[in-house]
GROMACS .gro file of C-alpha atoms in nm:
model
  285
    1MET     CA    1   8.877   3.375  -1.611
    2LYS     CA    2   8.892   3.123  -1.326
    3ILE     CA    3   8.655   3.332  -1.126
    4VAL     CA    4   8.422   3.337  -1.418
    5LYS     CA    5   8.414   2.961  -1.427
    6VAL     CA    6   8.389   2.935  -1.057
    7ILE     CA    7   8.086   3.167  -1.049
    8GLY     CA    8   7.945   2.961  -1.348
    9CYS     CA    9   7.956   2.635  -1.180
   10ILE     CA   10   7.825   2.766  -0.857
   11LEU     CA   11   7.519   2.926  -1.047
   12LEU     CA   12   7.479   2.578  -1.244
   13LEU     CA   13   7.463   2.371  -0.916
   14PHE     CA   14   7.232   2.634  -0.754
   15ILE     CA   15   6.999   2.586  -1.066
   16ILE     CA   16   7.032   2.202  -1.050
   17GLY     CA   17   6.960   2.209  -0.679
   18CYS     CA   18   6.649   2.430  -0.713
   19VAL     CA   19   6.516   2.199  -0.988
   20ILE     CA   20   6.580   1.901  -0.791
   21TYR     CA   21   6.403   2.071  -0.479
   22TRP     CA   22   6.097   2.189  -0.687
   23ARG     CA   23   6.050   1.823  -0.821
   24LEU     CA   24   6.054   1.675  -0.456
   25PRO     CA   25   5.683   1.617  -0.344
   26TYR     CA   26   5.774   1.780  -0.033
   27SER     CA   27   5.641   2.139   0.041
   28PRO     CA   28   5.671   2.339   0.333
   29GLU     CA   29   5.342   2.510   0.267
   30LYS     CA   30   5.170   2.192   0.199
   31GLU     CA   31   5.295   2.031   0.497
   32LYS     CA   32   5.169   2.346   0.714
   33PHE     CA   33   4.834   2.317   0.516
   34HIS     CA   34   4.767   1.960   0.624
   35LYS     CA   35   4.872   2.004   0.993
   36ALA     CA   36   4.647   2.275   1.009
   37MET     CA   37   4.368   2.055   0.857
   38GLN     CA   38   4.449   1.770   1.106
   39LYS     CA   39   4.446   2.014   1.380
   40ARG     CA   40   4.107   2.154   1.303
   41THR     CA   41   3.987   1.790   1.243
   42ASP     CA   42   4.095   1.666   1.585
   43GLY     CA   43   3.922   1.966   1.737
   44THR     CA   44   3.590   1.878   1.559
   45LYS     CA   45   3.347   1.692   1.752
   46ALA     CA   46   3.168   1.384   1.551
   47VAL     CA   47   2.802   1.395   1.541
   48GLN     CA   48   2.650   1.048   1.577
   49GLU     CA   49   2.330   1.147   1.371
   50VAL     CA   50   2.200   1.064   1.042
   51CYS     CA   51   1.972   1.263   0.804
   52SER     CA   52   1.617   1.177   0.880
   53ARG     CA   53   1.310   1.157   0.704
   54GLU     CA   54   1.129   1.402   0.924
   55GLU     CA   55   1.412   1.661   0.847
   56ILE     CA   56   1.392   1.604   0.474
   57GLU     CA   57   1.022   1.645   0.482
   58GLN     CA   58   1.054   1.994   0.615
   59LEU     CA   59   1.249   2.107   0.295
   60PRO     CA   60   1.094   2.283   0.001
   61GLU     CA   61   0.960   2.007  -0.274
   62PRO     CA   62   1.246   2.044  -0.509
   63VAL     CA   63   1.532   2.007  -0.243
   64LYS     CA   64   1.335   1.710  -0.102
   65LYS     CA   65   1.318   1.547  -0.432
   66TYR     CA   66   1.672   1.605  -0.471
   67CYS     CA   67   1.737   1.444  -0.129
   68GLU     CA   68   1.521   1.145  -0.250
   69TYR     CA   69   1.723   1.128  -0.584
   70ILE     CA   70   2.073   1.105  -0.411
   71GLY     CA   71   1.952   0.888  -0.115
   72LEU     CA   72   2.020   1.118   0.167
   73GLU     CA   73   1.789   0.953   0.426
   74ASN     CA   74   2.008   0.769   0.671
   75PHE     CA   75   2.312   0.926   0.539
   76PRO     CA   76   2.545   1.027   0.832
   77LYS     CA   77   2.593   1.386   0.920
   78TYR     CA   78   2.966   1.418   0.854
   79GLN     CA   79   3.141   1.716   1.018
   80VAL     CA   80   3.466   1.692   0.816
   81VAL     CA   81   3.485   1.597   0.461
   82ASN     CA   82   3.794   1.613   0.221
   83ALA     CA   83   3.774   1.610  -0.173
   84VAL     CA   84   4.059   1.571  -0.388
   85PHE     CA   85   4.039   1.692  -0.756
   86ASN     CA   86   4.345   1.586  -0.956
   87ASP     CA   87   4.444   1.714  -1.276
   88THR     CA   88   4.194   2.004  -1.288
   89ASP     CA   89   4.189   2.267  -1.550
   90PHE     CA   90   4.194   2.623  -1.391
   91VAL     CA   91   4.190   2.975  -1.561
   92PHE     CA   92   4.475   3.141  -1.375
   93ASP     CA   93   4.440   3.485  -1.523
   94THR     CA   94   4.116   3.608  -1.665
   95LYS     CA   95   4.259   3.858  -1.887
   96SER     CA   96   4.513   3.659  -2.071
   97GLY     CA   97   4.324   3.326  -2.035
   98LYS     CA   98   4.626   3.155  -1.891
   99VAL     CA   99   4.519   2.799  -1.790
  100ILE     CA  100   4.711   2.575  -1.560
  101ASN     CA  101   4.659   2.211  -1.448
  102MET     CA  102   4.640   2.181  -1.070
  103ASP     CA  103   4.553   1.950  -0.815
  104TYR     CA  104   4.292   2.085  -0.562
  105ASP     CA  105   4.281   1.956  -0.201
  106LEU     CA  106   3.944   2.096  -0.073
  107TRP     CA  107   3.841   2.062   0.313
  108LEU     CA  108   3.465   2.142   0.440
  109PHE     CA  109   3.383   2.153   0.796
  110ASP     CA  110   3.028   2.154   0.905
  111GLY     CA  111   2.897   2.245   1.251
  112ASP     CA  112   3.118   2.557   1.273
  113PHE     CA  113   3.176   2.686   0.927
  114TYR     CA  114   3.505   2.635   0.771
  115ARG     CA  115   3.636   2.596   0.426
  116SER     CA  116   3.991   2.566   0.313
  117ALA     CA  117   4.180   2.445   0.007
  118TYR     CA  118   4.524   2.380  -0.100
  119CYS     CA  119   4.606   2.385  -0.477
  120GLY     CA  120   4.942   2.266  -0.627
  121SER     CA  121   5.056   2.344  -0.983
  122SER     CA  122   5.351   2.478  -1.170
  123MET     CA  123   5.421   2.775  -1.415
  124TYR     CA  124   5.704   2.743  -1.670
  125GLY     CA  125   5.839   2.451  -1.454
  126ILE     CA  126   5.834   2.645  -1.125
  127PRO     CA  127   5.609   2.527  -0.840
  128PHE     CA  128   5.294   2.743  -0.767
  129GLU     CA  129   5.101   2.675  -0.469
  130GLY     CA  130   4.751   2.861  -0.379
  131ILE     CA  131   4.585   2.856  -0.041
  132ASP     CA  132   4.206   2.941  -0.001
  133TYR     CA  133   4.147   3.031   0.340
  134ALA     CA  134   3.909   3.197   0.605
  135THR     CA  135   3.983   3.369   0.937
  136GLU     CA  136   3.772   3.417   1.264
  137ASP     CA  137   3.742   3.790   1.202
  138LYS     CA  138   3.531   3.750   0.882
  139GLN     CA  139   3.837   3.755   0.623
  140GLY     CA  140   3.845   3.507   0.337
  141GLY     CA  141   4.088   3.505   0.062
  142MET     CA  142   4.392   3.340  -0.133
  143LYS     CA  143   4.758   3.353  -0.094
  144GLY     CA  144   5.010   3.238  -0.370
  145ILE     CA  145   5.363   3.075  -0.316
  146LEU     CA  146   5.613   3.062  -0.601
  147ALA     CA  147   5.906   2.813  -0.581
  148LYS     CA  148   5.775   2.656  -0.251
  149LYS     CA  149   5.935   2.972  -0.095
  150ILE     CA  150   5.838   3.312  -0.215
  151GLN     CA  151   5.470   3.458  -0.125
  152ILE     CA  152   5.368   3.637  -0.431
  153PHE     CA  153   5.025   3.749  -0.325
  154ASP     CA  154   4.783   3.732  -0.023
  155VAL     CA  155   4.445   3.877  -0.108
  156HIS     CA  156   4.182   3.884   0.159
  157ASP     CA  157   3.862   4.090   0.266
  158LYS     CA  158   3.518   4.047   0.387
  159GLN     CA  159   3.390   3.975   0.035
  160GLY     CA  160   3.617   3.665   0.043
  161TYR     CA  161   3.447   3.551   0.356
  162LYS     CA  162   3.116   3.576   0.189
  163ALA     CA  163   3.237   3.388  -0.119
  164GLY     CA  164   3.374   3.126   0.101
  165LEU     CA  165   3.030   3.072   0.274
  166ILE     CA  166   2.869   3.056  -0.064
  167SER     CA  167   3.142   2.818  -0.216
  168TRP     CA  168   3.083   2.597   0.087
  169LEU     CA  169   2.702   2.564   0.043
  170ALA     CA  170   2.754   2.494  -0.354
  171GLU     CA  171   3.024   2.234  -0.304
  172SER     CA  172   2.865   2.071  -0.005
  173ALA     CA  173   2.526   2.023  -0.195
  174THR     CA  174   2.710   1.725  -0.363
  175ILE     CA  175   3.012   1.666  -0.162
  176ASN     CA  176   2.845   1.655   0.181
  177PRO     CA  177   2.479   1.706   0.126
  178SER     CA  178   2.378   1.651   0.467
  179VAL     CA  179   2.477   2.030   0.492
  180LEU     CA  180   2.143   2.104   0.321
  181LEU     CA  181   1.979   2.035   0.654
  182SER     CA  182   2.220   2.261   0.831
  183PRO     CA  183   2.055   2.550   1.060
  184TYR     CA  184   2.278   2.794   0.876
  185VAL     CA  185   2.083   2.741   0.548
  186THR     CA  186   1.740   2.864   0.484
  187TYR     CA  187   1.528   2.826   0.175
  188GLU     CA  188   1.261   3.005  -0.058
  189GLN     CA  189   1.115   2.824  -0.338
  190LEU     CA  190   1.077   3.022  -0.644
  191ASP     CA  191   0.910   2.743  -0.862
  192ASP     CA  192   0.889   2.370  -0.933
  193THR     CA  193   1.253   2.373  -1.034
  194HIS     CA  194   1.433   2.673  -0.854
  195VAL     CA  195   1.500   2.732  -0.490
  196LYS     CA  196   1.684   3.028  -0.359
  197ALA     CA  197   1.926   2.911  -0.060
  198THR     CA  198   2.069   3.164   0.206
  199VAL     CA  199   2.358   3.053   0.411
  200SER     CA  200   2.420   3.275   0.727
  201TYR     CA  201   2.695   3.235   0.975
  202ASN     CA  202   2.899   3.477   1.209
  203GLY     CA  203   2.700   3.770   1.087
  204VAL     CA  204   2.761   3.720   0.727
  205SER     CA  205   2.508   3.595   0.451
  206GLY     CA  206   2.531   3.495   0.106
  207PHE     CA  207   2.265   3.349  -0.131
  208GLY     CA  208   2.225   3.160  -0.457
  209THR     CA  209   1.946   2.971  -0.655
  210PHE     CA  210   1.972   2.598  -0.727
  211THR     CA  211   1.820   2.469  -1.041
  212PHE     CA  212   1.678   2.110  -1.036
  213ASN     CA  213   1.585   1.878  -1.352
  214GLU     CA  214   1.302   1.643  -1.385
  215GLU     CA  215   1.483   1.355  -1.204
  216GLY     CA  216   1.527   1.575  -0.900
  217ALA     CA  217   1.914   1.632  -0.946
  218ILE     CA  218   2.083   1.976  -0.883
  219THR     CA  219   2.206   2.094  -1.230
  220GLU     CA  220   2.325   2.440  -1.135
  221PHE     CA  221   2.374   2.688  -0.868
  222TYR     CA  222   2.389   3.058  -0.925
  223SER     CA  223   2.476   3.348  -0.713
  224PRO     CA  224   2.509   3.704  -0.826
  225GLU     CA  225   2.720   3.812  -0.525
  226ARG     CA  226   3.000   3.562  -0.483
  227GLN     CA  227   3.234   3.696  -0.753
  228VAL     CA  228   3.391   4.051  -0.731
  229GLU     CA  229   3.660   4.134  -0.985
  230GLU     CA  230   3.869   4.435  -1.073
  231ILE     CA  231   3.767   4.539  -1.442
  232ASP     CA  232   3.937   4.839  -1.590
  233GLY     CA  233   4.034   4.960  -1.253
  234GLU     CA  234   3.679   4.913  -1.100
  235LYS     CA  235   3.546   4.649  -0.870
  236MET     CA  236   3.238   4.473  -1.010
  237GLU     CA  237   3.018   4.208  -0.887
  238LEU     CA  238   3.016   3.907  -1.159
  239GLY     CA  239   2.764   3.628  -1.165
  240TRP     CA  240   2.912   3.303  -1.038
  241LYS     CA  241   2.758   2.957  -1.163
  242CYS     CA  242   2.847   2.598  -1.029
  243ILE     CA  243   2.742   2.328  -1.286
  244TYR     CA  244   2.689   1.964  -1.171
  245GLU     CA  245   2.681   1.676  -1.410
  246GLU     CA  246   2.689   1.292  -1.428
  247TYR     CA  247   2.571   1.184  -1.104
  248GLN     CA  248   2.716   0.851  -0.973
  249GLU     CA  249   2.674   0.647  -0.636
  250ARG     CA  250   2.978   0.693  -0.421
  251ASN     CA  251   3.011   0.595  -0.053
  252GLY     CA  252   2.628   0.520  -0.040
  253ILE     CA  253   2.501   0.836  -0.192
  254LYS     CA  254   2.495   0.983  -0.536
  255ILE     CA  255   2.727   1.283  -0.605
  256ALA     CA  256   2.803   1.478  -0.925
  257THR     CA  257   3.133   1.354  -1.081
  258LYS     CA  258   3.172   1.660  -1.285
  259ILE     CA  259   3.185   2.007  -1.140
  260LYS     CA  260   3.247   2.334  -1.321
  261SER     CA  261   3.260   2.687  -1.203
  262THR     CA  262   3.177   2.965  -1.431
  263LYS     CA  263   3.218   3.350  -1.416
  264ILE     CA  264   2.941   3.560  -1.568
  265PHE     CA  265   3.065   3.917  -1.689
  266PRO     CA  266   2.849   4.214  -1.692
  267ASP     CA  267   2.837   4.199  -2.081
  268GLY     CA  268   2.696   3.839  -2.043
  269LYS     CA  269   3.025   3.659  -2.146
  270GLU     CA  270   3.081   3.336  -1.950
  271LEU     CA  271   3.407   3.177  -1.871
  272VAL     CA  272   3.448   2.826  -1.725
  273TYR     CA  273   3.761   2.868  -1.492
  274PHE     CA  274   3.767   2.570  -1.295
  275ALA     CA  275   3.664   2.216  -1.435
  276ALA     CA  276   3.700   1.887  -1.247
  277GLU     CA  277   3.597   1.526  -1.318
  278ASP     CA  278   3.578   1.231  -1.116
  279TYR     CA  279   3.715   1.334  -0.794
  280THR     CA  280   3.767   1.157  -0.465
  281VAL     CA  281   3.583   1.207  -0.142
  282ARG     CA  282   3.680   1.111   0.216
  283TYR     CA  283   3.422   1.131   0.473
  284ILE     CA  284   3.645   1.182   0.795
  285LYS     CA  285   3.434   1.244   1.090
   0.00000   0.00000   0.00000
Protein backbone atom coordinates (compact mmCIF):
# COMPACT_ATOMS: atom_id res chain seq x y z
CA MET A 1 0.00 0.00 0.00
CA LYS A 2 2.84 2.36 0.88
CA ILE A 3 4.52 1.57 -2.43
CA VAL A 4 1.31 2.47 -4.27
CA LYS A 5 1.13 5.79 -2.41
CA VAL A 6 4.76 6.55 -3.17
CA ILE A 7 4.27 5.79 -6.86
CA GLY A 8 1.12 7.92 -6.85
CA CYS A 9 2.98 10.84 -5.25
CA ILE A 10 5.82 10.51 -7.76
CA LEU A 11 3.36 10.51 -10.67
CA LEU A 12 1.54 13.53 -9.23
CA LEU A 13 4.79 15.44 -8.79
CA PHE A 14 5.80 14.50 -12.32
CA ILE A 15 2.50 15.77 -13.73
CA ILE A 16 2.75 19.00 -11.71
CA GLY A 17 6.32 19.45 -12.92
CA CYS A 18 5.28 18.94 -16.54
CA VAL A 19 2.44 21.45 -16.26
CA ILE A 20 4.74 24.05 -14.71
CA TYR A 21 7.35 23.46 -17.42
CA TRP A 22 4.74 23.66 -20.18
CA ARG A 23 3.49 26.97 -18.83
CA LEU A 24 6.93 28.55 -18.78
CA PRO A 25 7.50 30.96 -21.72
CA TYR A 26 10.88 29.34 -22.41
CA SER A 27 11.09 26.66 -25.07
CA PRO A 28 14.28 24.98 -26.34
CA GLU A 29 12.89 24.83 -29.87
CA LYS A 30 11.84 28.49 -29.83
CA GLU A 31 15.27 29.48 -28.51
CA LYS A 32 16.97 27.42 -31.22
CA PHE A 33 14.78 29.03 -33.89
CA HIS A 34 15.53 32.58 -32.78
CA LYS A 35 19.27 31.87 -32.60
CA ALA A 36 19.15 30.52 -36.16
CA MET A 37 17.26 33.62 -37.37
CA GLN A 38 19.73 35.90 -35.60
CA LYS A 39 22.69 34.05 -37.13
CA ARG A 40 21.20 34.36 -40.60
CA THR A 41 20.43 38.04 -39.98
CA ASP A 42 23.99 38.69 -38.85
CA GLY A 43 25.25 37.05 -42.03
CA THR A 44 22.96 39.12 -44.28
CA LYS A 45 24.43 42.28 -45.75
CA ALA A 46 22.25 45.39 -45.58
CA VAL A 47 21.57 47.15 -48.88
CA GLN A 48 21.69 50.94 -48.75
CA GLU A 49 19.17 51.36 -51.56
CA VAL A 50 15.58 52.50 -51.90
CA CYS A 51 12.90 51.59 -54.43
CA SER A 52 13.29 54.05 -57.29
CA ARG A 53 10.77 55.58 -59.65
CA GLU A 54 12.75 54.18 -62.59
CA GLU A 55 12.43 50.60 -61.29
CA ILE A 56 8.71 50.97 -60.59
CA GLU A 57 8.12 52.34 -64.11
CA GLN A 58 9.44 49.06 -65.56
CA LEU A 59 6.66 47.03 -63.92
CA PRO A 60 3.35 46.02 -65.55
CA GLU A 61 0.71 48.72 -65.18
CA PRO A 62 -1.36 47.02 -62.41
CA VAL A 63 1.79 46.35 -60.32
CA LYS A 64 2.99 49.90 -60.91
CA LYS A 65 -0.38 51.25 -59.76
CA TYR A 66 -0.13 49.08 -56.63
CA CYS A 67 3.33 50.47 -55.89
CA GLU A 68 1.91 53.98 -56.15
CA TYR A 69 -1.07 53.05 -53.96
CA ILE A 70 1.12 51.77 -51.11
CA GLY A 71 3.83 54.42 -51.54
CA LEU A 72 6.70 52.14 -52.51
CA GLU A 73 8.88 54.84 -54.10
CA ASN A 74 11.82 55.69 -51.80
CA PHE A 75 10.94 52.80 -49.48
CA PRO A 76 14.14 51.01 -48.32
CA LYS A 77 15.05 47.65 -49.84
CA TYR A 78 15.02 45.70 -46.60
CA GLN A 79 16.80 42.36 -46.68
CA VAL A 80 15.45 41.00 -43.38
CA VAL A 81 11.85 41.39 -42.20
CA ASN A 82 10.10 39.81 -39.22
CA ALA A 83 6.30 39.68 -38.94
CA VAL A 84 4.52 38.42 -35.82
CA PHE A 85 0.90 37.29 -36.00
CA ASN A 86 -0.58 36.90 -32.52
CA ASP A 87 -3.77 34.98 -31.69
CA THR A 88 -4.14 33.58 -35.19
CA ASP A 89 -6.76 30.97 -36.07
CA PHE A 90 -5.25 28.00 -37.87
CA VAL A 91 -6.95 24.82 -39.10
CA PHE A 92 -4.56 22.15 -37.81
CA ASP A 93 -6.28 19.19 -39.45
CA THR A 94 -8.27 19.55 -42.67
CA LYS A 95 -10.28 16.33 -42.26
CA SER A 96 -11.49 17.02 -38.73
CA GLY A 97 -11.56 20.81 -39.06
CA LYS A 98 -9.57 21.08 -35.83
CA VAL A 99 -8.80 24.78 -35.23
CA ILE A 100 -6.03 25.96 -32.93
CA ASN A 101 -5.09 29.47 -31.85
CA MET A 102 -1.43 30.19 -32.39
CA ASP A 103 1.26 32.85 -32.47
CA TYR A 104 3.09 32.85 -35.80
CA ASP A 105 6.60 34.30 -36.01
CA LEU A 106 7.52 34.76 -39.70
CA TRP A 107 10.94 35.70 -41.11
CA LEU A 108 11.47 36.74 -44.74
CA PHE A 109 14.93 37.21 -46.22
CA ASP A 110 15.51 38.98 -49.53
CA GLY A 111 18.73 38.89 -51.54
CA ASP A 112 19.29 35.18 -51.03
CA PHE A 113 15.83 33.67 -50.67
CA TYR A 114 14.99 32.27 -47.29
CA ARG A 115 11.72 31.92 -45.41
CA SER A 116 11.13 30.36 -42.02
CA ALA A 117 8.48 30.58 -39.34
CA TYR A 118 7.84 29.41 -35.80
CA CYS A 119 4.34 28.80 -34.53
CA GLY A 120 3.46 28.26 -30.89
CA SER A 121 0.16 26.86 -29.68
CA SER A 122 -1.26 24.14 -27.47
CA MET A 123 -3.57 21.17 -27.78
CA TYR A 124 -5.50 20.02 -24.74
CA GLY A 125 -3.17 22.11 -22.58
CA ILE A 126 -0.02 20.52 -24.01
CA PRO A 127 2.32 22.89 -25.91
CA PHE A 128 2.60 22.35 -29.65
CA GLU A 129 5.27 24.00 -31.80
CA GLY A 130 5.71 24.00 -35.55
CA ILE A 131 8.66 25.14 -37.65
CA ASP A 132 8.43 26.03 -41.34
CA TYR A 133 11.86 25.80 -42.95
CA ALA A 134 13.86 25.47 -46.16
CA THR A 135 17.25 23.88 -46.78
CA GLU A 136 20.03 24.59 -49.27
CA ASP A 137 19.38 21.28 -51.06
CA LYS A 138 15.92 22.43 -52.18
CA GLN A 139 13.92 20.84 -49.39
CA GLY A 140 11.12 22.67 -47.67
CA GLY A 141 8.72 21.53 -45.02
CA MET A 142 7.50 21.65 -41.47
CA LYS A 143 8.29 19.80 -38.28
CA GLY A 144 6.09 19.55 -35.20
CA ILE A 145 7.13 19.30 -31.56
CA LEU A 146 4.80 18.29 -28.74
CA ALA A 147 5.31 19.11 -25.05
CA LYS A 148 8.47 21.12 -25.90
CA LYS A 149 10.35 17.87 -26.33
CA ILE A 150 8.78 15.23 -28.58
CA GLN A 151 9.11 15.59 -32.34
CA ILE A 152 5.92 14.12 -33.78
CA PHE A 153 6.57 14.79 -37.47
CA ASP A 154 9.03 16.29 -39.93
CA VAL A 155 7.60 16.45 -43.45
CA HIS A 156 9.86 17.89 -46.14
CA ASP A 157 10.35 17.57 -49.90
CA LYS A 158 11.02 19.57 -53.07
CA GLN A 159 7.36 20.55 -53.34
CA GLY A 160 7.73 22.16 -49.92
CA TYR A 161 10.61 24.25 -51.25
CA LYS A 162 8.46 25.48 -54.15
CA ALA A 163 5.62 26.20 -51.70
CA GLY A 164 8.05 28.26 -49.62
CA LEU A 165 9.03 30.32 -52.67
CA ILE A 166 5.39 31.00 -53.54
CA SER A 167 4.56 31.87 -49.92
CA TRP A 168 7.59 34.19 -49.79
CA LEU A 169 6.26 36.09 -52.80
CA ALA A 170 2.65 36.24 -51.57
CA GLU A 171 3.62 37.38 -48.06
CA SER A 172 6.29 39.82 -49.18
CA ALA A 173 3.84 41.55 -51.53
CA THR A 174 2.41 43.36 -48.52
CA ILE A 175 4.91 42.75 -45.69
CA ASN A 176 8.07 43.70 -47.63
CA PRO A 177 6.85 44.92 -51.03
CA SER A 178 10.31 45.99 -52.24
CA VAL A 179 10.56 42.29 -53.17
CA LEU A 180 8.27 43.10 -56.11
CA LEU A 181 11.37 44.65 -57.70
CA SER A 182 13.46 41.53 -57.06
CA PRO A 183 15.34 39.98 -59.98
CA TYR A 184 13.88 36.65 -58.84
CA VAL A 185 10.38 37.82 -59.81
CA THR A 186 9.09 38.20 -63.37
CA TYR A 187 5.65 39.27 -64.60
CA GLU A 188 3.11 38.70 -67.34
CA GLN A 189 0.15 41.07 -67.45
CA LEU A 190 -3.05 39.15 -68.16
CA ASP A 191 -5.50 42.09 -68.20
CA ASP A 192 -6.11 45.38 -66.38
CA THR A 193 -6.55 43.75 -62.98
CA HIS A 194 -4.57 40.49 -63.16
CA VAL A 195 -0.83 39.87 -63.37
CA LYS A 196 0.90 36.51 -63.37
CA ALA A 197 4.05 36.55 -61.21
CA THR A 198 6.76 33.88 -61.34
CA VAL A 199 9.42 33.55 -58.65
CA SER A 200 12.59 31.60 -59.51
CA TYR A 201 15.51 30.76 -57.26
CA ASN A 202 18.08 27.99 -56.99
CA GLY A 203 16.67 26.23 -60.06
CA VAL A 204 13.12 26.12 -58.65
CA SER A 205 10.18 28.18 -59.91
CA GLY A 206 6.61 28.79 -58.79
CA PHE A 207 3.90 31.11 -60.01
CA GLY A 208 0.65 32.73 -59.04
CA THR A 209 -1.70 35.49 -60.16
CA PHE A 210 -2.21 38.79 -58.36
CA THR A 211 -5.65 40.44 -58.51
CA PHE A 212 -5.91 44.22 -58.12
CA ASN A 213 -8.93 46.44 -57.37
CA GLU A 214 -9.78 49.84 -58.87
CA GLU A 215 -7.75 51.69 -56.23
CA GLY A 216 -4.68 49.67 -57.11
CA ALA A 217 -4.56 47.47 -54.01
CA ILE A 218 -3.78 43.76 -54.27
CA THR A 219 -6.85 41.89 -53.08
CA GLU A 220 -5.82 38.32 -53.87
CA PHE A 221 -3.00 36.02 -54.90
CA TYR A 222 -3.89 32.65 -56.39
CA SER A 223 -1.54 29.76 -57.20
CA PRO A 224 -2.58 26.36 -58.57
CA GLU A 225 0.74 24.72 -57.66
CA ARG A 226 1.62 25.70 -54.10
CA GLN A 227 -0.56 23.27 -52.16
CA VAL A 228 -0.26 19.48 -52.43
CA GLU A 229 -2.19 17.24 -50.03
CA GLU A 230 -2.98 13.56 -49.74
CA ILE A 231 -6.68 12.97 -50.29
CA ASP A 232 -8.05 9.42 -50.04
CA GLY A 233 -4.51 8.05 -50.33
CA GLU A 234 -3.66 10.08 -53.44
CA LYS A 235 -1.53 13.24 -53.59
CA MET A 236 -3.37 16.07 -55.30
CA GLU A 237 -2.54 19.64 -56.22
CA LEU A 238 -4.96 22.08 -54.58
CA GLY A 239 -5.59 25.69 -55.40
CA TRP A 240 -4.16 28.15 -52.88
CA LYS A 241 -5.38 31.69 -52.34
CA CYS A 242 -4.08 34.52 -50.18
CA ILE A 243 -6.57 37.31 -49.47
CA TYR A 244 -5.47 40.85 -48.49
CA GLU A 245 -7.82 43.28 -46.72
CA GLU A 246 -7.90 46.61 -44.87
CA TYR A 247 -4.78 48.42 -45.97
CA GLN A 248 -3.34 50.86 -43.43
CA GLU A 249 -0.15 52.87 -43.33
CA ARG A 250 2.54 51.34 -41.11
CA ASN A 251 6.24 52.22 -41.03
CA GLY A 252 5.81 54.64 -43.92
CA ILE A 253 4.01 52.26 -46.28
CA LYS A 254 0.51 50.84 -46.69
CA ILE A 255 0.13 47.16 -45.82
CA ALA A 256 -2.84 44.81 -45.70
CA THR A 257 -3.63 44.39 -42.00
CA LYS A 258 -5.82 41.33 -42.57
CA ILE A 259 -4.46 38.26 -44.38
CA LYS A 260 -6.24 34.97 -45.00
CA SER A 261 -4.92 31.80 -46.61
CA THR A 262 -7.37 29.48 -48.33
CA LYS A 263 -7.18 25.97 -49.74
CA ILE A 264 -9.31 25.23 -52.79
CA PHE A 265 -10.14 21.53 -53.23
CA PRO A 266 -10.76 19.72 -56.54
CA ASP A 267 -14.53 19.80 -55.93
CA GLY A 268 -14.41 23.59 -55.57
CA LYS A 269 -14.80 23.65 -51.81
CA GLU A 270 -12.78 26.39 -50.11
CA LEU A 271 -11.29 26.28 -46.62
CA VAL A 272 -9.83 29.32 -44.87
CA TYR A 273 -7.11 27.69 -42.78
CA PHE A 274 -5.11 30.75 -41.69
CA ALA A 275 -6.69 34.06 -40.65
CA ALA A 276 -4.65 36.87 -39.14
CA GLU A 277 -5.48 40.42 -38.15
CA ASP A 278 -3.34 43.43 -37.30
CA TYR A 279 0.08 41.81 -37.11
CA THR A 280 3.32 43.64 -36.29
CA VAL A 281 6.24 44.07 -38.67
CA ARG A 282 9.90 44.75 -37.91
CA TYR A 283 12.17 45.90 -40.72
CA ILE A 284 15.50 44.76 -39.37
CA LYS A 285 18.18 45.18 -42.02
